[in-house]
Tab-separated table of C-alpha atoms in Angstrom:
chain	number	residue	atom	x	y	z
J	1	MET	CA	16.864	9.181	-21.648
J	2	TYR	CA	16.554	11.495	-18.668
J	3	PRO	CA	18.910	14.376	-19.550
J	4	ASN	CA	20.214	14.973	-16.025
J	5	GLN	CA	22.622	12.046	-15.599
J	6	ASP	CA	24.939	13.632	-13.054
J	7	PRO	CA	26.457	10.863	-10.899
J	8	ILE	CA	24.652	10.159	-7.617
J	9	VAL	CA	25.470	7.925	-4.645
J	10	ALA	CA	23.621	6.538	-1.624
J	11	LEU	CA	23.723	3.724	0.873
J	12	ALA	CA	21.244	1.125	-0.420
J	13	THR	CA	21.184	-0.998	2.752
J	14	PRO	CA	19.849	0.091	6.179
J	15	GLN	CA	21.900	2.387	8.399
J	16	GLY	CA	23.803	0.803	11.279
J	17	VAL	CA	26.300	-1.966	11.909
J	18	SER	CA	25.914	-5.003	9.651
J	19	ALA	CA	27.971	-7.739	8.020
J	20	ILE	CA	27.947	-5.946	4.669
J	21	ALA	CA	26.678	-2.681	3.248
J	22	VAL	CA	25.882	-1.811	-0.360
J	23	VAL	CA	26.690	1.631	-1.738
J	24	ARG	CA	24.911	2.376	-5.007
J	25	LEU	CA	25.937	4.806	-7.758
J	26	SER	CA	24.200	5.824	-10.964
J	27	GLY	CA	24.874	8.350	-13.684
J	28	LYS	CA	27.320	9.294	-16.363
J	29	GLY	CA	30.889	8.132	-15.755
J	30	VAL	CA	30.362	6.312	-12.438
J	31	ILE	CA	32.325	3.251	-13.584
J	32	HIS	CA	35.312	5.458	-14.431
J	33	ILE	CA	34.994	7.309	-11.110
J	34	VAL	CA	35.019	4.103	-9.059
J	35	ASN	CA	37.811	2.657	-11.221
J	36	GLN	CA	40.119	5.519	-10.184
J	37	LEU	CA	39.788	4.412	-6.546
J	38	PHE	CA	39.696	0.657	-7.153
J	39	TYR	CA	42.746	-1.591	-7.091
J	40	GLY	CA	42.161	-5.033	-8.522
J	41	SER	CA	41.276	-4.789	-12.206
J	42	ASP	CA	40.310	-2.218	-14.827
J	43	LEU	CA	36.544	-1.852	-14.417
J	44	THR	CA	36.216	0.184	-17.602
J	45	LYS	CA	37.167	-2.880	-19.646
J	46	LYS	CA	34.781	-5.296	-17.955
J	47	ALA	CA	31.431	-6.516	-19.233
J	48	SER	CA	28.124	-5.434	-17.779
J	49	HIS	CA	26.665	-7.429	-14.904
J	50	THR	CA	30.014	-8.661	-13.636
J	51	VAL	CA	31.408	-8.583	-10.091
J	52	HIS	CA	35.042	-7.798	-9.231
J	53	PHE	CA	37.067	-8.156	-6.040
J	54	GLY	CA	39.587	-5.513	-5.052
J	55	ILE	CA	40.607	-2.782	-2.643
J	56	LEU	CA	39.279	0.777	-2.444
J	57	LYS	CA	41.916	3.324	-1.480
J	58	LYS	CA	42.076	6.983	-0.628
J	59	GLY	CA	45.550	7.812	-1.827
J	60	ASP	CA	47.791	5.316	-0.035
J	61	THR	CA	45.203	4.595	2.664
J	62	GLN	CA	43.171	1.423	2.266
J	63	ILE	CA	39.460	1.898	3.041
J	64	ASP	CA	38.182	-1.659	2.589
J	65	GLU	CA	38.221	-4.845	0.581
J	66	VAL	CA	35.140	-4.741	-1.613
J	67	LEU	CA	33.130	-6.399	-4.340
J	68	VAL	CA	32.178	-4.070	-7.183
J	69	SER	CA	29.242	-4.870	-9.489
J	70	ILE	CA	29.078	-2.893	-12.725
J	71	PHE	CA	26.114	-2.240	-15.001
J	72	ILE	CA	26.586	-0.642	-18.406
J	73	ALA	CA	23.736	1.556	-19.679
J	74	PRO	CA	20.989	0.881	-20.522
J	75	HIS	CA	21.195	-2.490	-18.749
J	76	SER	CA	20.634	-1.306	-15.194
J	77	PHE	CA	17.771	-0.463	-12.850
J	78	THR	CA	17.996	3.232	-13.767
J	79	ARG	CA	18.974	2.524	-17.408
J	80	GLU	CA	22.050	4.619	-16.671
J	81	GLU	CA	25.590	3.516	-16.036
J	82	ALA	CA	25.566	2.086	-12.514
J	83	VAL	CA	27.849	0.600	-9.865
J	84	GLU	CA	27.119	-1.204	-6.608
J	85	ILE	CA	29.913	-1.509	-4.044
J	86	SER	CA	29.595	-4.211	-1.386
J	87	CYS	CA	31.779	-3.372	1.590
J	88	HIS	CA	31.913	-4.294	5.266
J	89	GLY	CA	28.990	-2.823	7.148
J	90	ALA	CA	30.799	-0.662	9.681
J	91	PRO	CA	29.306	2.872	9.639
J	92	PHE	CA	32.853	4.329	9.645
J	93	ILE	CA	33.748	2.429	6.453
J	94	VAL	CA	30.516	3.455	4.723
J	95	THR	CA	31.011	7.099	5.680
J	96	GLN	CA	34.605	7.076	4.456
J	97	LEU	CA	33.574	5.472	1.172
J	98	ILE	CA	30.732	7.900	0.445
J	99	GLU	CA	32.879	10.910	1.392
J	100	LEU	CA	35.584	9.669	-0.983
J	101	LEU	CA	33.068	9.389	-3.827
J	102	VAL	CA	31.655	12.854	-3.098
J	103	ASP	CA	35.210	14.216	-3.296
J	104	GLN	CA	35.308	12.760	-6.829
J	105	GLY	CA	32.281	14.851	-7.847
J	106	VAL	CA	29.469	12.416	-7.078
J	107	ARG	CA	26.321	13.927	-5.539
J	108	ILE	CA	24.366	12.427	-2.618
J	109	ALA	CA	21.106	11.049	-4.030
J	110	GLU	CA	17.751	12.452	-3.019
J	111	PRO	CA	15.052	10.156	-1.571
J	112	GLY	CA	13.793	7.839	-4.300
J	113	GLU	CA	16.052	9.341	-6.939
J	114	PHE	CA	17.213	6.000	-8.343
J	115	THR	CA	13.611	4.893	-8.915
J	116	LYS	CA	12.685	8.346	-10.215
J	117	ARG	CA	15.450	8.113	-12.816
J	118	ALA	CA	14.278	4.615	-13.741
J	119	PHE	CA	10.794	6.021	-14.388
J	120	LEU	CA	12.040	9.059	-16.319
J	121	ASN	CA	14.258	6.794	-18.427
J	122	GLY	CA	11.304	4.601	-19.365
J	123	ARG	CA	12.220	1.599	-17.213
J	124	PHE	CA	8.592	1.398	-16.082
J	125	ASP	CA	5.575	3.661	-15.625
J	126	LEU	CA	4.707	5.685	-12.525
J	127	ALA	CA	2.315	3.098	-11.078
J	128	GLN	CA	5.058	0.472	-11.283
J	129	ALA	CA	7.576	2.881	-9.727
J	130	GLU	CA	5.288	3.499	-6.757
J	131	ALA	CA	4.878	-0.260	-6.355
J	132	VAL	CA	8.629	-0.481	-5.673
J	133	ALA	CA	8.078	1.429	-2.415
J	134	ASP	CA	5.070	-0.762	-1.615
J	135	LEU	CA	7.195	-3.889	-2.134
J	136	ILE	CA	9.880	-2.603	0.238
J	137	ALA	CA	7.234	-1.768	2.867
J	138	ALA	CA	5.277	-5.021	2.430
J	139	ASP	CA	4.864	-6.812	5.763
J	140	SER	CA	2.458	-9.577	4.769
J	141	MET	CA	2.155	-12.196	2.033
J	142	LEU	CA	-0.708	-10.456	0.216
J	143	ALA	CA	0.981	-7.051	0.421
J	144	HIS	CA	4.088	-8.604	-1.115
J	145	GLN	CA	2.147	-10.376	-3.875
J	146	THR	CA	0.050	-7.311	-4.710
J	147	ALA	CA	3.111	-5.060	-4.978
J	148	LEU	CA	4.883	-7.610	-7.188
J	149	HIS	CA	1.822	-7.826	-9.450
J	150	GLN	CA	1.915	-4.054	-9.926
J	151	ILE	CA	5.685	-3.926	-10.502
J	152	ARG	CA	5.246	-6.525	-13.227
J	153	GLY	CA	2.720	-4.236	-14.889
J	154	GLY	CA	-0.583	-5.933	-14.002
J	155	PHE	CA	-2.287	-2.696	-12.935
J	156	SER	CA	-0.696	-0.754	-15.777
J	157	VAL	CA	-2.033	-3.204	-18.375
J	158	THR	CA	-5.555	-2.692	-17.032
J	159	LEU	CA	-5.155	1.085	-17.110
J	160	GLN	CA	-3.714	1.101	-20.623
J	161	ALA	CA	-6.667	-0.977	-21.851
J	162	LEU	CA	-9.038	1.534	-20.258
J	163	ARG	CA	-7.240	4.464	-21.844
J	164	LYS	CA	-7.231	2.723	-25.229
J	165	ASP	CA	-11.010	2.223	-25.075
J	166	LEU	CA	-11.550	5.820	-23.962
J	167	ARG	CA	-9.395	7.137	-26.815
J	168	HIS	CA	-11.391	4.995	-29.272
J	169	PHE	CA	-14.579	6.419	-27.767
J	170	ALA	CA	-13.308	9.981	-28.218
J	171	ALA	CA	-12.068	9.253	-31.754
J	172	MET	CA	-15.495	8.039	-32.888
J	173	LEU	CA	-17.139	11.170	-31.534
J	174	ALA	CA	-14.478	13.385	-33.110
J	175	LEU	CA	-14.957	11.700	-36.506
J	176	GLU	CA	-18.651	12.442	-36.356
J	177	LEU	CA	-17.780	16.088	-35.756
J	178	ASP	CA	-15.509	16.075	-38.818
J	179	PHE	CA	-18.341	14.702	-40.953
J	180	SER	CA	-21.143	16.630	-39.282
J	181	GLU	CA	-22.232	18.262	-42.524
J	182	GLU	CA	-22.696	14.826	-44.139
J	183	ASP	CA	-24.700	13.626	-41.098
J	184	VAL	CA	-22.485	10.521	-40.729
J	185	THR	CA	-22.775	8.358	-37.589
J	186	PHE	CA	-19.861	6.031	-36.832
J	187	LEU	CA	-21.373	4.490	-33.697
J	188	GLU	CA	-24.995	4.468	-32.648
J	189	ARG	CA	-25.758	6.094	-29.299
J	190	LYS	CA	-26.792	2.692	-27.956
J	191	GLU	CA	-23.360	1.271	-28.865
J	192	LEU	CA	-21.654	4.227	-27.199
J	193	GLN	CA	-23.770	3.682	-24.101
J	194	THR	CA	-22.757	0.000	-24.027
J	195	LEU	CA	-19.078	0.927	-24.316
J	196	ALA	CA	-19.451	3.500	-21.532
J	197	ASP	CA	-21.172	0.907	-19.325
J	198	GLN	CA	-18.305	-1.544	-19.824
J	199	LEU	CA	-15.719	1.094	-18.964
J	200	MET	CA	-17.712	2.103	-15.903
J	201	GLN	CA	-17.843	-1.494	-14.667
J	202	THR	CA	-14.072	-1.850	-14.883
J	203	LEU	CA	-13.480	1.472	-13.130
J	204	THR	CA	-15.954	0.611	-10.389
J	205	ARG	CA	-14.348	-2.771	-9.758
J	206	LEU	CA	-10.949	-1.104	-9.440
J	207	ILE	CA	-12.314	1.524	-7.058
J	208	ASP	CA	-14.146	-1.054	-4.966
J	209	SER	CA	-10.975	-3.139	-4.671
J	210	PHE	CA	-9.322	-0.319	-2.691
J	211	GLN	CA	-11.239	-1.321	0.427
J	212	LEU	CA	-9.397	-4.636	0.413
J	213	GLY	CA	-6.217	-3.077	-0.972
J	214	ASN	CA	-5.998	-0.612	1.891
J	215	VAL	CA	-6.305	-3.451	4.387
J	216	ILE	CA	-3.628	-5.445	2.532
J	217	LYS	CA	-1.244	-2.485	2.603
J	218	GLN	CA	-1.973	-0.976	6.016
J	219	GLY	CA	-3.225	-4.048	7.861
J	220	ALA	CA	-6.569	-4.361	9.643
J	221	SER	CA	-6.958	-2.654	13.003
J	222	VAL	CA	-9.150	-4.790	15.281
J	223	VAL	CA	-10.215	-3.177	18.571
J	224	ILE	CA	-11.481	-5.427	21.357
J	225	VAL	CA	-14.091	-3.670	23.529
J	226	GLY	CA	-16.546	-4.573	26.217
J	227	ARG	CA	-17.288	-4.130	29.886
J	228	PRO	CA	-14.563	-4.771	32.480
J	229	ASN	CA	-13.627	-8.400	33.112
J	230	VAL	CA	-15.450	-9.923	30.121
J	231	GLY	CA	-12.238	-11.571	28.880
J	232	LYS	CA	-10.754	-9.031	26.479
J	233	SER	CA	-7.177	-9.586	27.635
J	234	THR	CA	-7.676	-13.362	27.635
J	235	LEU	CA	-8.906	-13.154	24.044
J	236	LEU	CA	-5.896	-11.045	22.993
J	237	ASN	CA	-3.512	-13.547	24.577
J	238	ALA	CA	-5.318	-16.448	22.920
J	239	LEU	CA	-5.158	-14.819	19.487
J	240	LEU	CA	-1.465	-13.960	19.802
J	241	GLN	CA	-0.615	-17.198	21.628
J	242	GLU	CA	1.431	-15.330	24.183
J	243	GLU	CA	0.867	-13.592	27.528
J	244	ARG	CA	0.783	-10.051	26.133
J	245	ALA	CA	-1.893	-8.652	28.478
J	246	ILE	CA	-2.293	-9.168	32.232
J	247	VAL	CA	-5.298	-11.354	33.035
J	248	SER	CA	-6.948	-10.877	36.417
J	249	PRO	CA	-10.392	-11.375	37.978
J	250	ILE	CA	-10.107	-7.811	39.276
J	251	ALA	CA	-12.197	-5.470	37.092
J	252	GLY	CA	-10.323	-2.618	35.444
J	253	THR	CA	-6.922	-4.349	35.203
J	254	THR	CA	-6.291	-2.981	31.709
J	255	ARG	CA	-5.709	0.767	32.008
J	256	ASP	CA	-4.091	1.455	28.637
J	257	THR	CA	-4.280	0.000	25.145
J	258	ILE	CA	-2.206	-3.136	24.520
J	259	GLU	CA	-1.416	-4.159	20.943
J	260	GLY	CA	-0.227	-7.205	19.063
J	261	THR	CA	-0.148	-8.402	15.450
J	262	LEU	CA	-1.207	-11.623	13.793
J	263	HIS	CA	-1.159	-12.700	10.134
J	264	LEU	CA	-4.268	-14.439	8.829
J	265	GLY	CA	-4.663	-15.475	5.204
J	266	GLY	CA	-1.734	-13.290	4.173
J	267	ILE	CA	-3.169	-10.154	5.841
J	268	ARG	CA	-1.723	-8.434	8.911
J	269	PHE	CA	-4.215	-7.869	11.715
J	270	ARG	CA	-3.351	-5.467	14.526
J	271	PHE	CA	-5.325	-6.311	17.651
J	272	VAL	CA	-5.855	-3.683	20.339
J	273	ASP	CA	-6.940	-4.651	23.864
J	274	THR	CA	-8.637	-1.730	25.588
J	275	ALA	CA	-9.797	-0.594	29.008
J	276	GLY	CA	-13.237	-1.917	29.953
J	277	LEU	CA	-16.141	0.404	29.225
J	278	ARG	CA	-18.224	1.513	32.197
J	279	GLU	CA	-20.001	4.704	33.161
J	280	LYS	CA	-18.217	5.220	36.490
J	281	PRO	CA	-14.480	4.452	36.322
J	282	SER	CA	-12.807	3.632	39.620
J	283	ASP	CA	-10.179	6.380	39.353
J	284	ALA	CA	-8.685	9.036	37.053
J	285	ILE	CA	-6.250	6.578	35.408
J	286	GLU	CA	-9.029	4.206	34.412
J	287	ALA	CA	-10.987	7.187	33.068
J	288	ILE	CA	-8.054	8.077	30.813
J	289	GLY	CA	-7.911	4.462	29.637
J	290	ILE	CA	-11.593	4.569	28.702
J	291	GLU	CA	-11.042	7.775	26.722
J	292	ARG	CA	-8.216	6.050	24.842
J	293	THR	CA	-10.553	3.166	24.118
J	294	LYS	CA	-13.003	5.572	22.501
J	295	ALA	CA	-10.192	7.092	20.432
J	296	GLN	CA	-9.177	3.641	19.174
J	297	LEU	CA	-12.769	2.900	18.150
J	298	ASN	CA	-12.688	5.799	15.696
J	299	LYS	CA	-9.673	4.252	13.920
J	300	ALA	CA	-10.853	0.639	13.932
J	301	CYS	CA	-11.357	-1.436	10.820
J	302	ILE	CA	-13.262	-4.005	12.887
J	303	VAL	CA	-14.587	-3.810	16.465
J	304	LEU	CA	-14.857	-7.008	18.480
J	305	TYR	CA	-17.594	-6.372	21.021
J	306	LEU	CA	-17.157	-8.897	23.809
J	307	VAL	CA	-19.790	-9.948	26.366
J	308	ASP	CA	-19.497	-12.258	29.374
J	309	LEU	CA	-22.124	-14.956	28.828
J	310	SER	CA	-21.806	-16.111	32.444
J	311	HIS	CA	-22.820	-12.751	33.935
J	312	MET	CA	-24.371	-10.422	31.351
J	313	THR	CA	-27.904	-10.365	30.030
J	314	PHE	CA	-28.930	-9.889	26.439
J	315	GLN	CA	-30.568	-6.561	27.383
J	316	GLN	CA	-27.289	-5.264	28.858
J	317	ALA	CA	-25.441	-6.232	25.692
J	318	GLU	CA	-28.005	-4.497	23.487
J	319	ALA	CA	-27.703	-1.333	25.596
J	320	ASP	CA	-23.921	-1.383	25.077
J	321	LEU	CA	-24.373	-1.751	21.318
J	322	VAL	CA	-26.675	1.267	21.216
J	323	ALA	CA	-24.013	3.290	23.066
J	324	LEU	CA	-21.297	2.146	20.654
J	325	GLY	CA	-23.295	3.434	17.688
J	326	ASP	CA	-22.662	2.619	14.035
J	327	LEU	CA	-19.362	0.730	14.069
J	328	PRO	CA	-18.122	-2.263	11.998
J	329	LEU	CA	-18.960	-4.726	14.772
J	330	LEU	CA	-18.417	-8.423	15.277
J	331	ARG	CA	-20.372	-9.521	18.347
J	332	ILE	CA	-18.616	-12.125	20.503
J	333	GLY	CA	-20.076	-14.054	23.427
J	334	ASN	CA	-17.240	-15.181	25.697
J	335	LYS	CA	-17.149	-17.775	28.511
J	336	MET	CA	-19.750	-19.964	26.808
J	337	ASP	CA	-18.506	-22.922	28.867
J	338	LEU	CA	-19.816	-21.169	31.988
J	339	ALA	CA	-23.140	-20.017	30.547
J	340	PRO	CA	-26.507	-21.780	31.024
J	341	PRO	CA	-28.253	-23.057	27.866
J	342	ALA	CA	-31.003	-20.426	28.078
J	343	VAL	CA	-28.418	-17.634	27.878
J	344	LEU	CA	-26.756	-19.232	24.858
J	345	GLU	CA	-30.139	-19.239	23.139
J	346	ASP	CA	-30.533	-15.498	23.843
J	347	PHE	CA	-27.140	-14.867	22.238
J	348	LYS	CA	-27.653	-17.180	19.260
J	349	ASP	CA	-26.723	-14.378	16.825
J	350	TYR	CA	-23.371	-13.886	18.568
J	351	LEU	CA	-20.219	-15.869	17.862
J	352	CYS	CA	-20.032	-17.810	21.119
J	353	MET	CA	-16.642	-19.014	22.317
J	354	ALA	CA	-14.431	-19.646	25.331
J	355	ALA	CA	-11.223	-17.634	25.008
J	356	GLN	CA	-9.708	-19.316	28.074
J	357	THR	CA	-9.801	-22.763	26.454
J	358	GLY	CA	-9.511	-21.655	22.829
J	359	LYS	CA	-12.921	-23.013	21.861
J	360	GLY	CA	-14.316	-21.024	18.930
J	361	LEU	CA	-10.996	-19.283	18.249
J	362	ASN	CA	-10.657	-20.698	14.732
J	363	GLU	CA	-14.221	-19.613	13.902
J	364	LEU	CA	-13.366	-16.091	15.072
J	365	LYS	CA	-10.248	-15.968	12.877
J	366	ALA	CA	-12.267	-17.176	9.881
J	367	GLN	CA	-14.916	-14.495	10.411
J	368	LEU	CA	-12.267	-11.770	10.757
J	369	LEU	CA	-10.678	-12.793	7.482
J	370	GLN	CA	-14.069	-12.948	5.776
J	371	LEU	CA	-14.961	-9.444	6.994
J	372	VAL	CA	-11.901	-7.804	5.466
J	373	THR	CA	-12.023	-9.743	2.194
J	374	GLN	CA	-15.775	-9.775	1.623
J	375	LYS	CA	-15.739	-6.948	-0.955
J	376	PRO	CA	-15.784	-8.840	-4.271
J	377	THR	CA	-13.503	-7.826	-7.125
J	378	ASP	CA	-15.431	-9.933	-9.664
J	379	GLY	CA	-12.341	-11.814	-10.765
J	380	LEU	CA	-10.321	-8.649	-11.316
J	381	ALA	CA	-6.669	-9.605	-10.770
J	382	THR	CA	-5.601	-6.051	-9.908
J	383	ILE	CA	-6.217	-4.712	-6.399
J	384	VAL	CA	-5.729	-0.972	-5.864
J	385	ILE	CA	-3.559	-0.327	-2.785
J	386	ASN	CA	-2.388	3.247	-3.417
J	387	ALA	CA	-4.501	6.153	-2.149
J	388	ARG	CA	-3.316	8.416	-4.995
J	389	HIS	CA	-4.443	5.860	-7.564
J	390	TYR	CA	-7.789	5.537	-5.791
J	391	ASP	CA	-8.291	9.307	-5.949
J	392	ARG	CA	-7.503	9.480	-9.687
J	393	LEU	CA	-9.768	6.512	-10.435
J	394	GLN	CA	-12.620	8.292	-8.676
J	395	LYS	CA	-11.981	11.409	-10.755
J	396	SER	CA	-11.979	9.308	-13.922
J	397	ARG	CA	-15.251	7.662	-12.924
J	398	ALA	CA	-16.852	11.039	-12.208
J	399	ALA	CA	-15.869	12.209	-15.700
J	400	LEU	CA	-17.253	9.014	-17.244
J	401	GLU	CA	-20.503	9.478	-15.326
J	402	ALA	CA	-20.767	12.892	-16.977
J	403	VAL	CA	-20.255	11.208	-20.363
J	404	MET	CA	-23.025	8.709	-19.655
J	405	ALA	CA	-25.362	11.478	-18.525
J	406	GLY	CA	-24.493	13.422	-21.683
J	407	LEU	CA	-25.333	10.427	-23.869
J	408	ALA	CA	-28.686	10.040	-22.147
J	409	GLN	CA	-29.435	13.750	-22.586
J	410	GLN	CA	-28.262	13.841	-26.223
J	411	ARG	CA	-25.533	16.390	-25.522
J	412	SER	CA	-23.270	17.473	-28.335
J	413	ASN	CA	-20.161	15.485	-29.203
J	414	GLU	CA	-17.928	18.415	-28.270
J	415	LEU	CA	-19.086	18.268	-24.644
J	416	LEU	CA	-18.830	14.488	-24.515
J	417	VAL	CA	-15.231	14.600	-25.783
J	418	VAL	CA	-14.321	17.126	-23.085
J	419	ASP	CA	-15.520	14.742	-20.365
J	420	ILE	CA	-13.776	11.753	-21.972
J	421	ASN	CA	-10.538	13.734	-22.002
J	422	ARG	CA	-11.020	14.446	-18.282
J	423	ALA	CA	-11.277	10.708	-17.664
J	424	LEU	CA	-8.169	10.075	-19.783
J	425	TYR	CA	-6.233	12.773	-17.943
J	426	ALA	CA	-6.976	11.266	-14.521
J	427	LEU	CA	-5.862	7.794	-15.657
J	428	GLY	CA	-2.765	9.286	-17.288
J	429	GLU	CA	-1.764	10.787	-13.941
J	430	ILE	CA	-1.645	7.296	-12.452
J	431	THR	CA	0.699	5.838	-15.073
J	432	GLY	CA	2.757	9.009	-15.493
J	433	ASP	CA	1.695	9.598	-19.101
J	434	ILE	CA	0.578	12.956	-17.723
J	435	THR	CA	2.598	14.305	-14.816
J	436	THR	CA	4.307	17.352	-13.337
J	437	GLU	CA	7.512	17.860	-11.395
J	438	GLU	CA	5.371	18.684	-8.350
J	439	ILE	CA	3.627	15.298	-8.494
J	440	LEU	CA	6.926	13.464	-8.988
J	441	GLY	CA	8.490	15.325	-6.092
J	442	GLU	CA	5.602	14.395	-3.807
J	443	ILE	CA	5.730	10.720	-4.789
J	444	PHE	CA	9.460	10.077	-4.687
J	445	SER	CA	10.131	12.158	-1.557
J	446	LYS	CA	8.385	9.344	0.376
J	447	PHE	CA	10.915	6.760	-0.844
J	448	CYS	CA	13.919	5.822	1.237
J	449	ILE	CA	17.316	7.219	0.204
J	450	GLY	CA	19.139	4.615	-1.886
J	451	LYS	CA	15.974	3.527	-3.673
């Protein structure tokens, strides 16, 4: 158990006025501390995971009628003695309650301290602990499912299997060193190479999954660009099914970026309508809007380049694409209902649609979803969504690449073991088998207080 079990307290529900609020405590003696203030029943004689109605008082002054849930160690989230007090959600009541508990010697919890204690007490590993924050922040179906998969240990199981195979690899090489004078070989170099290849494939699939994982966690930023009056605002309104942007036949109506979100296939897409691109803006405000458009392009996951099929030529569109440079583009031909057949033939490689009527809108949504999910994970159930995990996986792969190069070059076992240990160390940092107080502080400081 984590040795520092001093009692801590925090509001576990959001700040502000609400019907109820939950104040959470954890640590040695918290049931006894709350029992001294609670009038209703003797909490110290009650079973774990029971809820009790009563009144909390400060001396003779009643603070609130509450429900108190008690959890006897190690049967709690933190594996420590824990209490959750459900009170009315008035900020005054919550403040009074927490101040009363602090007067009894309870300390205000630090950000993420409850989850940190759960990790240090062996409730779950570090990857699972970080997934708790991801679950709280999840704003789409896939983000929710991915975080739940990691909390349940899906990612950790994969990592533990990798570490087990790496330790076996290192053990075979170490045994050969122990019997070097007898010239004993426990695994042929070809077998070691096969094992290294298998480990590399798993690592690479995990690393490659981060492209999708990052989109699942952060959402996909989709920037709509094109010349003035090609239908960018109409397309945004059609996608969101609401009049978010002003639509006008006057060129240059959109002066600033306009945003809206849409969920497709369990992924959150953030669409950004931008000022029309042209070399000579009509005034200083439009010029600023164009500069903001360029700034959005640098942050885009996908760029929807829109052309007006009723007025633009294929050569004009190609010139725009050259100016846009190397961006993740999806080329859209708008106003197809107003375009002559010859023009549609010129733009046959574009997704042609009519945003005003909604024709082609479903095809656009399908292509957007395909673009962000096209990176295959080869059946791998785990998707990496944490940038820290991605970094450590890359370090592990780099160490394994050194092992594979060493096998090919017939390097000594001592050097190979050093590189295998580097790979093990990087994976151990993900699960928390290897960690420092500095790393823990960085991770849990990003959690909300009360979690």
